[in-house]
Short mmCIF file of N, CA and C in Angstrom, two decimals:
data_model
loop_
_atom_site.label_atom_id
_atom_site.label_comp_id
_atom_site.label_asym_id
_atom_site.label_seq_id
_atom_site.Cartn_x
_atom_site.Cartn_y
_atom_site.Cartn_z
N MET A 34 3.38 0.44 0.59
CA MET A 34 3.34 1.31 -0.55
C MET A 34 4.53 2.28 -0.54
N LYS A 35 4.79 2.87 0.62
CA LYS A 35 5.89 3.83 0.74
C LYS A 35 7.21 3.19 0.32
N GLU A 36 7.46 1.96 0.76
CA GLU A 36 8.72 1.28 0.42
C GLU A 36 8.78 0.95 -1.07
N ALA A 37 7.65 0.58 -1.66
CA ALA A 37 7.63 0.28 -3.10
C ALA A 37 8.00 1.52 -3.91
N ILE A 38 7.45 2.67 -3.52
CA ILE A 38 7.76 3.91 -4.24
C ILE A 38 9.21 4.31 -4.01
N LYS A 39 9.69 4.16 -2.79
CA LYS A 39 11.09 4.49 -2.49
C LYS A 39 12.03 3.60 -3.31
N THR A 40 11.70 2.33 -3.41
CA THR A 40 12.50 1.41 -4.22
C THR A 40 12.49 1.84 -5.68
N ALA A 41 11.31 2.26 -6.16
CA ALA A 41 11.21 2.72 -7.55
C ALA A 41 12.06 3.96 -7.78
N VAL A 42 12.06 4.89 -6.83
CA VAL A 42 12.89 6.10 -6.93
C VAL A 42 14.35 5.69 -7.04
N GLN A 43 14.80 4.80 -6.15
CA GLN A 43 16.20 4.39 -6.15
C GLN A 43 16.55 3.62 -7.41
N THR A 44 15.66 2.78 -7.87
CA THR A 44 15.92 2.00 -9.08
C THR A 44 16.09 2.91 -10.29
N GLU A 45 15.21 3.89 -10.42
CA GLU A 45 15.32 4.82 -11.55
C GLU A 45 16.62 5.62 -11.47
N LYS A 46 17.04 6.00 -10.28
CA LYS A 46 18.31 6.71 -10.13
C LYS A 46 19.48 5.80 -10.48
N ASP A 47 19.41 4.55 -10.04
CA ASP A 47 20.47 3.59 -10.39
C ASP A 47 20.59 3.43 -11.90
N VAL A 48 19.45 3.33 -12.57
CA VAL A 48 19.46 3.17 -14.03
C VAL A 48 20.00 4.45 -14.68
N MET A 49 19.60 5.61 -14.17
CA MET A 49 20.12 6.88 -14.70
C MET A 49 21.64 6.93 -14.54
N ASP A 50 22.13 6.55 -13.36
CA ASP A 50 23.58 6.54 -13.13
C ASP A 50 24.28 5.58 -14.09
N PHE A 51 23.67 4.44 -14.33
CA PHE A 51 24.23 3.46 -15.27
C PHE A 51 24.35 4.07 -16.67
N TYR A 52 23.26 4.68 -17.15
CA TYR A 52 23.29 5.25 -18.50
C TYR A 52 24.27 6.42 -18.60
N SER A 53 24.38 7.20 -17.54
CA SER A 53 25.35 8.30 -17.54
C SER A 53 26.77 7.76 -17.66
N ARG A 54 27.04 6.71 -16.91
CA ARG A 54 28.38 6.09 -16.97
C ARG A 54 28.60 5.42 -18.32
N ALA A 55 27.59 4.76 -18.84
CA ALA A 55 27.72 4.11 -20.15
C ALA A 55 28.01 5.16 -21.23
N ALA A 56 27.37 6.32 -21.14
CA ALA A 56 27.63 7.39 -22.11
C ALA A 56 29.07 7.85 -22.03
N GLN A 57 29.62 7.91 -20.81
CA GLN A 57 31.00 8.36 -20.64
C GLN A 57 31.99 7.41 -21.31
N ILE A 58 31.70 6.12 -21.30
CA ILE A 58 32.67 5.15 -21.81
C ILE A 58 32.43 4.78 -23.27
N THR A 59 31.31 5.22 -23.83
CA THR A 59 30.98 4.85 -25.21
C THR A 59 31.70 5.78 -26.18
N GLN A 60 32.49 5.21 -27.05
CA GLN A 60 33.26 6.00 -28.00
C GLN A 60 32.45 6.34 -29.25
N ASN A 61 31.51 5.49 -29.60
CA ASN A 61 30.66 5.72 -30.76
C ASN A 61 29.68 6.85 -30.44
N GLU A 62 29.69 7.90 -31.26
CA GLU A 62 28.86 9.08 -30.97
C GLU A 62 27.37 8.74 -30.92
N ARG A 63 26.90 7.95 -31.85
CA ARG A 63 25.48 7.59 -31.86
C ARG A 63 25.10 6.81 -30.61
N GLY A 64 25.91 5.84 -30.22
CA GLY A 64 25.66 5.07 -29.01
C GLY A 64 25.69 5.95 -27.77
N ARG A 65 26.65 6.88 -27.74
CA ARG A 65 26.76 7.79 -26.59
C ARG A 65 25.49 8.64 -26.47
N LYS A 66 24.99 9.12 -27.61
CA LYS A 66 23.76 9.94 -27.59
C LYS A 66 22.56 9.13 -27.11
N VAL A 67 22.51 7.86 -27.49
CA VAL A 67 21.42 7.00 -27.02
C VAL A 67 21.49 6.88 -25.50
N PHE A 68 22.66 6.62 -24.96
CA PHE A 68 22.81 6.50 -23.51
C PHE A 68 22.52 7.82 -22.80
N GLU A 69 22.95 8.93 -23.37
CA GLU A 69 22.67 10.23 -22.77
C GLU A 69 21.16 10.50 -22.73
N GLN A 70 20.47 10.19 -23.81
CA GLN A 70 19.02 10.39 -23.85
C GLN A 70 18.32 9.48 -22.84
N LEU A 71 18.76 8.24 -22.75
CA LEU A 71 18.16 7.33 -21.78
C LEU A 71 18.40 7.82 -20.35
N ALA A 72 19.59 8.34 -20.06
CA ALA A 72 19.87 8.88 -18.72
C ALA A 72 18.92 10.03 -18.41
N LYS A 73 18.71 10.90 -19.38
CA LYS A 73 17.79 12.03 -19.21
C LYS A 73 16.37 11.54 -18.92
N GLU A 74 15.94 10.53 -19.66
CA GLU A 74 14.59 9.99 -19.46
C GLU A 74 14.46 9.28 -18.12
N GLU A 75 15.51 8.61 -17.68
CA GLU A 75 15.47 7.95 -16.37
C GLU A 75 15.39 8.98 -15.25
N LYS A 76 16.05 10.11 -15.43
CA LYS A 76 15.94 11.18 -14.44
C LYS A 76 14.49 11.65 -14.35
N GLU A 77 13.85 11.77 -15.50
CA GLU A 77 12.43 12.16 -15.53
C GLU A 77 11.57 11.10 -14.84
N HIS A 78 11.84 9.83 -15.11
CA HIS A 78 11.10 8.75 -14.45
C HIS A 78 11.26 8.85 -12.94
N CYS A 79 12.49 9.07 -12.52
CA CYS A 79 12.76 9.19 -11.09
C CYS A 79 11.93 10.32 -10.49
N SER A 80 11.81 11.42 -11.22
CA SER A 80 11.05 12.56 -10.71
C SER A 80 9.57 12.23 -10.54
N HIS A 81 9.04 11.40 -11.43
CA HIS A 81 7.62 11.00 -11.31
C HIS A 81 7.39 10.23 -10.01
N PHE A 82 8.28 9.30 -9.71
CA PHE A 82 8.16 8.54 -8.47
C PHE A 82 8.44 9.42 -7.26
N PHE A 83 9.43 10.30 -7.41
CA PHE A 83 9.80 11.19 -6.31
C PHE A 83 8.61 12.05 -5.89
N LYS A 84 7.85 12.52 -6.86
CA LYS A 84 6.70 13.39 -6.58
C LYS A 84 5.62 12.69 -5.76
N ILE A 85 5.48 11.38 -5.94
CA ILE A 85 4.43 10.66 -5.21
C ILE A 85 4.96 9.97 -3.96
N TYR A 86 6.26 10.09 -3.72
CA TYR A 86 6.84 9.47 -2.52
C TYR A 86 6.39 10.25 -1.29
N PRO A 87 5.75 9.56 -0.34
CA PRO A 87 5.20 10.25 0.83
C PRO A 87 6.23 10.59 1.93
N GLY A 88 7.43 10.09 1.82
CA GLY A 88 8.43 10.36 2.85
C GLY A 88 9.18 11.66 2.60
N ASN A 89 9.97 12.06 3.58
CA ASN A 89 10.81 13.25 3.43
C ASN A 89 12.27 12.95 3.76
N ASP A 90 12.63 11.68 3.70
CA ASP A 90 13.98 11.26 4.07
C ASP A 90 14.98 11.28 2.91
N LEU A 91 14.55 11.67 1.72
CA LEU A 91 15.44 11.66 0.57
C LEU A 91 16.02 13.03 0.24
N GLY A 92 15.59 14.06 0.95
CA GLY A 92 16.04 15.41 0.63
C GLY A 92 15.28 15.94 -0.57
N SER A 93 15.83 16.98 -1.18
CA SER A 93 15.20 17.53 -2.39
C SER A 93 15.52 16.62 -3.58
N PHE A 94 14.75 16.76 -4.63
CA PHE A 94 14.98 15.95 -5.81
C PHE A 94 16.38 16.22 -6.39
N GLU A 95 16.76 17.48 -6.50
CA GLU A 95 18.07 17.80 -7.06
C GLU A 95 19.21 17.27 -6.20
N GLN A 96 19.07 17.34 -4.89
CA GLN A 96 20.09 16.77 -4.00
C GLN A 96 20.19 15.26 -4.22
N TYR A 97 19.04 14.64 -4.33
CA TYR A 97 19.00 13.19 -4.50
C TYR A 97 19.66 12.78 -5.82
N ILE A 98 19.30 13.48 -6.90
CA ILE A 98 19.84 13.16 -8.22
C ILE A 98 21.34 13.38 -8.27
N GLN A 99 21.82 14.41 -7.57
CA GLN A 99 23.25 14.73 -7.59
C GLN A 99 24.08 13.84 -6.67
N SER A 100 23.42 13.04 -5.84
CA SER A 100 24.17 12.17 -4.93
C SER A 100 24.95 11.13 -5.74
N PRO A 101 26.08 10.67 -5.21
CA PRO A 101 26.90 9.70 -5.94
C PRO A 101 26.13 8.40 -6.19
N PRO A 102 26.50 7.69 -7.25
CA PRO A 102 25.87 6.39 -7.52
C PRO A 102 26.08 5.43 -6.35
N ARG A 103 25.11 4.56 -6.15
CA ARG A 103 25.24 3.56 -5.09
C ARG A 103 26.28 2.52 -5.50
N LYS A 104 27.18 2.22 -4.61
CA LYS A 104 28.21 1.22 -4.89
C LYS A 104 27.62 -0.18 -5.04
N GLU A 105 26.47 -0.41 -4.41
CA GLU A 105 25.86 -1.74 -4.47
C GLU A 105 24.95 -1.93 -5.69
N SER A 106 24.89 -0.95 -6.58
CA SER A 106 24.08 -1.07 -7.79
C SER A 106 24.66 -2.18 -8.68
N ALA A 107 23.88 -3.22 -8.90
CA ALA A 107 24.33 -4.36 -9.71
C ALA A 107 24.64 -3.93 -11.14
N MET A 108 23.82 -3.04 -11.69
CA MET A 108 24.06 -2.59 -13.06
C MET A 108 25.43 -1.92 -13.19
N LEU A 109 25.74 -1.03 -12.27
CA LEU A 109 27.03 -0.34 -12.34
C LEU A 109 28.20 -1.28 -12.10
N ARG A 110 28.03 -2.21 -11.17
CA ARG A 110 29.10 -3.19 -10.93
C ARG A 110 29.36 -4.01 -12.19
N ASN A 111 28.28 -4.43 -12.87
CA ASN A 111 28.44 -5.20 -14.10
C ASN A 111 29.10 -4.37 -15.19
N LEU A 112 28.74 -3.09 -15.27
CA LEU A 112 29.34 -2.22 -16.27
C LEU A 112 30.83 -2.03 -15.99
N GLU A 113 31.19 -1.80 -14.74
CA GLU A 113 32.60 -1.62 -14.40
C GLU A 113 33.39 -2.90 -14.68
N LYS A 114 32.77 -4.05 -14.45
CA LYS A 114 33.43 -5.32 -14.77
C LYS A 114 33.64 -5.43 -16.28
N ALA A 115 32.65 -4.99 -17.05
CA ALA A 115 32.77 -5.01 -18.51
C ALA A 115 33.91 -4.09 -18.96
N LEU A 116 34.08 -2.97 -18.27
CA LEU A 116 35.19 -2.07 -18.61
C LEU A 116 36.52 -2.77 -18.39
N ASP A 117 36.61 -3.51 -17.29
CA ASP A 117 37.83 -4.25 -17.00
C ASP A 117 38.11 -5.29 -18.08
N GLU A 118 37.04 -5.84 -18.64
CA GLU A 118 37.19 -6.86 -19.67
C GLU A 118 37.32 -6.25 -21.07
N ASN A 119 37.26 -4.91 -21.15
CA ASN A 119 37.44 -4.17 -22.40
C ASN A 119 36.38 -4.51 -23.46
N VAL A 120 35.12 -4.59 -23.04
CA VAL A 120 34.04 -4.87 -24.00
C VAL A 120 33.07 -3.70 -24.13
N HIS A 121 33.18 -2.73 -23.33
CA HIS A 121 32.51 -1.44 -23.36
C HIS A 121 31.07 -1.40 -23.88
N GLU A 122 30.88 -0.75 -25.04
CA GLU A 122 29.55 -0.40 -25.52
C GLU A 122 28.64 -1.61 -25.71
N ARG A 123 29.15 -2.65 -26.34
CA ARG A 123 28.33 -3.84 -26.58
C ARG A 123 27.83 -4.41 -25.26
N ARG A 124 28.72 -4.56 -24.31
CA ARG A 124 28.34 -5.13 -23.02
C ARG A 124 27.41 -4.20 -22.26
N ALA A 125 27.64 -2.90 -22.35
CA ALA A 125 26.75 -1.94 -21.69
C ALA A 125 25.33 -2.09 -22.23
N MET A 126 25.20 -2.29 -23.52
CA MET A 126 23.86 -2.46 -24.11
C MET A 126 23.24 -3.79 -23.69
N GLU A 127 24.04 -4.82 -23.60
CA GLU A 127 23.51 -6.11 -23.15
C GLU A 127 23.00 -6.02 -21.71
N ILE A 128 23.78 -5.35 -20.86
CA ILE A 128 23.35 -5.16 -19.47
C ILE A 128 22.05 -4.35 -19.45
N ALA A 129 22.02 -3.28 -20.23
CA ALA A 129 20.84 -2.41 -20.27
C ALA A 129 19.60 -3.18 -20.74
N LEU A 130 19.74 -4.01 -21.75
CA LEU A 130 18.60 -4.79 -22.24
C LEU A 130 18.03 -5.68 -21.14
N LYS A 131 18.92 -6.38 -20.44
CA LYS A 131 18.46 -7.27 -19.38
C LYS A 131 17.79 -6.48 -18.26
N GLU A 132 18.42 -5.39 -17.85
CA GLU A 132 17.89 -4.61 -16.73
C GLU A 132 16.57 -3.94 -17.08
N GLU A 133 16.44 -3.41 -18.28
CA GLU A 133 15.17 -2.77 -18.69
C GLU A 133 14.05 -3.81 -18.73
N GLU A 134 14.34 -4.98 -19.24
CA GLU A 134 13.32 -6.03 -19.29
C GLU A 134 12.90 -6.44 -17.88
N ASP A 135 13.88 -6.64 -17.01
CA ASP A 135 13.56 -7.01 -15.62
C ASP A 135 12.78 -5.91 -14.91
N LEU A 136 13.19 -4.66 -15.11
CA LEU A 136 12.52 -3.53 -14.46
C LEU A 136 11.08 -3.40 -14.94
N ALA A 137 10.84 -3.58 -16.22
CA ALA A 137 9.47 -3.50 -16.75
C ALA A 137 8.59 -4.54 -16.07
N ARG A 138 9.11 -5.74 -15.91
CA ARG A 138 8.32 -6.80 -15.25
C ARG A 138 8.01 -6.43 -13.80
N VAL A 139 8.99 -5.89 -13.09
CA VAL A 139 8.79 -5.50 -11.69
C VAL A 139 7.75 -4.38 -11.60
N LEU A 140 7.88 -3.38 -12.45
CA LEU A 140 6.93 -2.27 -12.42
C LEU A 140 5.52 -2.74 -12.75
N GLU A 141 5.40 -3.60 -13.74
CA GLU A 141 4.07 -4.13 -14.10
C GLU A 141 3.48 -4.96 -12.96
N GLY A 142 4.31 -5.78 -12.34
CA GLY A 142 3.85 -6.59 -11.22
C GLY A 142 3.45 -5.75 -10.02
N THR A 143 4.23 -4.72 -9.74
CA THR A 143 3.91 -3.82 -8.63
C THR A 143 2.60 -3.08 -8.91
N ALA A 144 2.44 -2.62 -10.13
CA ALA A 144 1.22 -1.87 -10.50
C ALA A 144 -0.04 -2.68 -10.25
N THR A 145 0.02 -3.97 -10.49
CA THR A 145 -1.19 -4.80 -10.31
C THR A 145 -1.61 -4.88 -8.85
N ASN A 146 -0.69 -4.62 -7.93
CA ASN A 146 -1.01 -4.70 -6.50
C ASN A 146 -1.32 -3.35 -5.85
N ILE A 147 -1.34 -2.30 -6.64
CA ILE A 147 -1.56 -0.96 -6.10
C ILE A 147 -3.04 -0.58 -6.22
N ILE A 148 -3.60 -0.15 -5.11
CA ILE A 148 -5.02 0.23 -5.06
C ILE A 148 -5.22 1.68 -5.48
N ASP A 149 -4.36 2.56 -5.02
CA ASP A 149 -4.49 4.00 -5.33
C ASP A 149 -4.32 4.21 -6.84
N PRO A 150 -5.37 4.71 -7.51
CA PRO A 150 -5.31 4.85 -8.97
C PRO A 150 -4.22 5.80 -9.46
N ALA A 151 -3.95 6.88 -8.72
CA ALA A 151 -2.92 7.83 -9.15
C ALA A 151 -1.53 7.19 -9.09
N VAL A 152 -1.26 6.45 -8.03
CA VAL A 152 0.03 5.78 -7.88
C VAL A 152 0.15 4.66 -8.92
N ARG A 153 -0.93 3.92 -9.11
CA ARG A 153 -0.91 2.84 -10.10
C ARG A 153 -0.63 3.38 -11.50
N THR A 154 -1.21 4.54 -11.82
CA THR A 154 -0.99 5.16 -13.13
C THR A 154 0.49 5.46 -13.34
N VAL A 155 1.16 5.95 -12.30
CA VAL A 155 2.59 6.25 -12.42
C VAL A 155 3.37 4.97 -12.70
N PHE A 156 3.08 3.90 -11.97
CA PHE A 156 3.79 2.63 -12.18
C PHE A 156 3.50 2.08 -13.58
N ASP A 157 2.25 2.14 -14.02
CA ASP A 157 1.90 1.67 -15.37
C ASP A 157 2.64 2.46 -16.44
N ARG A 158 2.66 3.77 -16.27
CA ARG A 158 3.33 4.64 -17.25
C ARG A 158 4.82 4.35 -17.30
N MET A 159 5.44 4.18 -16.14
CA MET A 159 6.87 3.91 -16.10
C MET A 159 7.18 2.54 -16.70
N ALA A 160 6.29 1.57 -16.52
CA ALA A 160 6.49 0.25 -17.12
C ALA A 160 6.47 0.36 -18.65
N LYS A 161 5.52 1.14 -19.17
CA LYS A 161 5.44 1.32 -20.62
C LYS A 161 6.69 2.02 -21.15
N GLU A 162 7.12 3.07 -20.47
CA GLU A 162 8.31 3.79 -20.91
C GLU A 162 9.56 2.92 -20.80
N THR A 163 9.59 2.04 -19.82
CA THR A 163 10.71 1.11 -19.69
C THR A 163 10.72 0.13 -20.87
N ARG A 164 9.56 -0.33 -21.27
CA ARG A 164 9.47 -1.19 -22.47
C ARG A 164 9.95 -0.42 -23.71
N ASP A 165 9.60 0.85 -23.77
CA ASP A 165 10.06 1.68 -24.89
C ASP A 165 11.58 1.80 -24.88
N HIS A 166 12.17 1.94 -23.70
CA HIS A 166 13.63 2.01 -23.60
C HIS A 166 14.26 0.72 -24.11
N PHE A 167 13.65 -0.39 -23.74
CA PHE A 167 14.15 -1.68 -24.21
C PHE A 167 14.20 -1.69 -25.74
N ALA A 168 13.15 -1.20 -26.39
CA ALA A 168 13.08 -1.19 -27.85
C ALA A 168 14.17 -0.29 -28.45
N VAL A 169 14.42 0.86 -27.84
CA VAL A 169 15.46 1.76 -28.33
C VAL A 169 16.83 1.09 -28.22
N ILE A 170 17.10 0.49 -27.08
CA ILE A 170 18.40 -0.17 -26.87
C ILE A 170 18.55 -1.35 -27.82
N GLU A 171 17.49 -2.11 -27.97
CA GLU A 171 17.51 -3.27 -28.86
C GLU A 171 17.84 -2.85 -30.29
N SER A 172 17.25 -1.76 -30.73
CA SER A 172 17.52 -1.25 -32.08
C SER A 172 18.97 -0.81 -32.23
N GLU A 173 19.48 -0.08 -31.25
CA GLU A 173 20.87 0.39 -31.30
C GLU A 173 21.84 -0.78 -31.20
N TYR A 174 21.49 -1.78 -30.39
CA TYR A 174 22.33 -2.98 -30.28
C TYR A 174 22.41 -3.70 -31.63
N ALA A 175 21.28 -3.82 -32.30
CA ALA A 175 21.26 -4.48 -33.61
C ALA A 175 22.16 -3.72 -34.59
N ARG A 176 22.10 -2.40 -34.57
CA ARG A 176 22.94 -1.60 -35.44
C ARG A 176 24.41 -1.81 -35.11
N LEU A 177 24.73 -1.77 -33.83
CA LEU A 177 26.11 -1.94 -33.38
C LEU A 177 26.66 -3.31 -33.81
N MET A 178 25.83 -4.32 -33.74
CA MET A 178 26.27 -5.68 -34.06
C MET A 178 26.21 -5.99 -35.56
N GLY A 179 25.79 -5.02 -36.36
CA GLY A 179 25.73 -5.22 -37.81
C GLY A 179 24.56 -6.06 -38.26
N MET A 180 23.53 -6.13 -37.43
CA MET A 180 22.33 -6.89 -37.79
C MET A 180 21.44 -6.03 -38.68
N VAL A 181 20.51 -6.66 -39.34
CA VAL A 181 19.57 -5.92 -40.17
C VAL A 181 18.73 -5.04 -39.25
N HIS A 182 18.70 -3.77 -39.55
CA HIS A 182 17.93 -2.82 -38.75
C HIS A 182 16.46 -2.92 -39.16
N GLU A 183 15.56 -2.66 -38.21
CA GLU A 183 14.13 -2.80 -38.49
C GLU A 183 13.67 -1.90 -39.63
N THR A 184 14.35 -0.78 -39.87
CA THR A 184 13.96 0.09 -40.97
C THR A 184 14.36 -0.48 -42.32
N ASP A 185 15.25 -1.46 -42.33
CA ASP A 185 15.68 -2.08 -43.58
C ASP A 185 14.95 -3.38 -43.88
N ILE A 186 14.08 -3.83 -43.02
CA ILE A 186 13.39 -5.10 -43.20
C ILE A 186 12.65 -5.16 -44.52
N ASP A 187 11.91 -4.11 -44.87
CA ASP A 187 11.15 -4.12 -46.12
C ASP A 187 12.06 -4.31 -47.32
N THR A 188 13.23 -3.70 -47.31
CA THR A 188 14.17 -3.82 -48.41
C THR A 188 14.60 -5.29 -48.56
N TYR A 189 14.92 -5.95 -47.47
CA TYR A 189 15.38 -7.32 -47.52
C TYR A 189 14.26 -8.29 -47.86
N VAL A 190 13.07 -8.00 -47.40
CA VAL A 190 11.93 -8.88 -47.70
C VAL A 190 11.58 -8.82 -49.16
N ARG A 191 11.63 -7.64 -49.77
CA ARG A 191 11.30 -7.48 -51.20
C ARG A 191 12.33 -8.15 -52.08
N GLU A 192 13.59 -8.18 -51.67
CA GLU A 192 14.65 -8.73 -52.52
C GLU A 192 14.67 -10.19 -52.36
#
């Protein structure tokens, strides 16, 4: 259990670091704000796991959050590769969609194996919020790609 929670803490920090970096490289103001908001929410997610982590090897929450991003973070490596390929925002959103979907599955799977109801509730809640993040990114990606936005569906269906 301790390792599962520690992994969740690190994963949420990795995702927060990814969104912070994506916000830095996104030139579109709306896209940048989406990434900034997601980074803020990932920090909050990390704090939920941090609070239930039974170890004391991570330091304080603020120290942990301020620590540099992990070089072995696959999300950040993929984002930096996208920067090299000059595809920026679109690729950042594609990476984010895949990672949010994968993370939701992991959190849901982990939750089913947790006996402690308080810990299970945290994992369930984070899985739901991760699914919500996927929906936000998916919507912004559709807008960026010039696809019909979900708020315009009724207009197109009526015509």
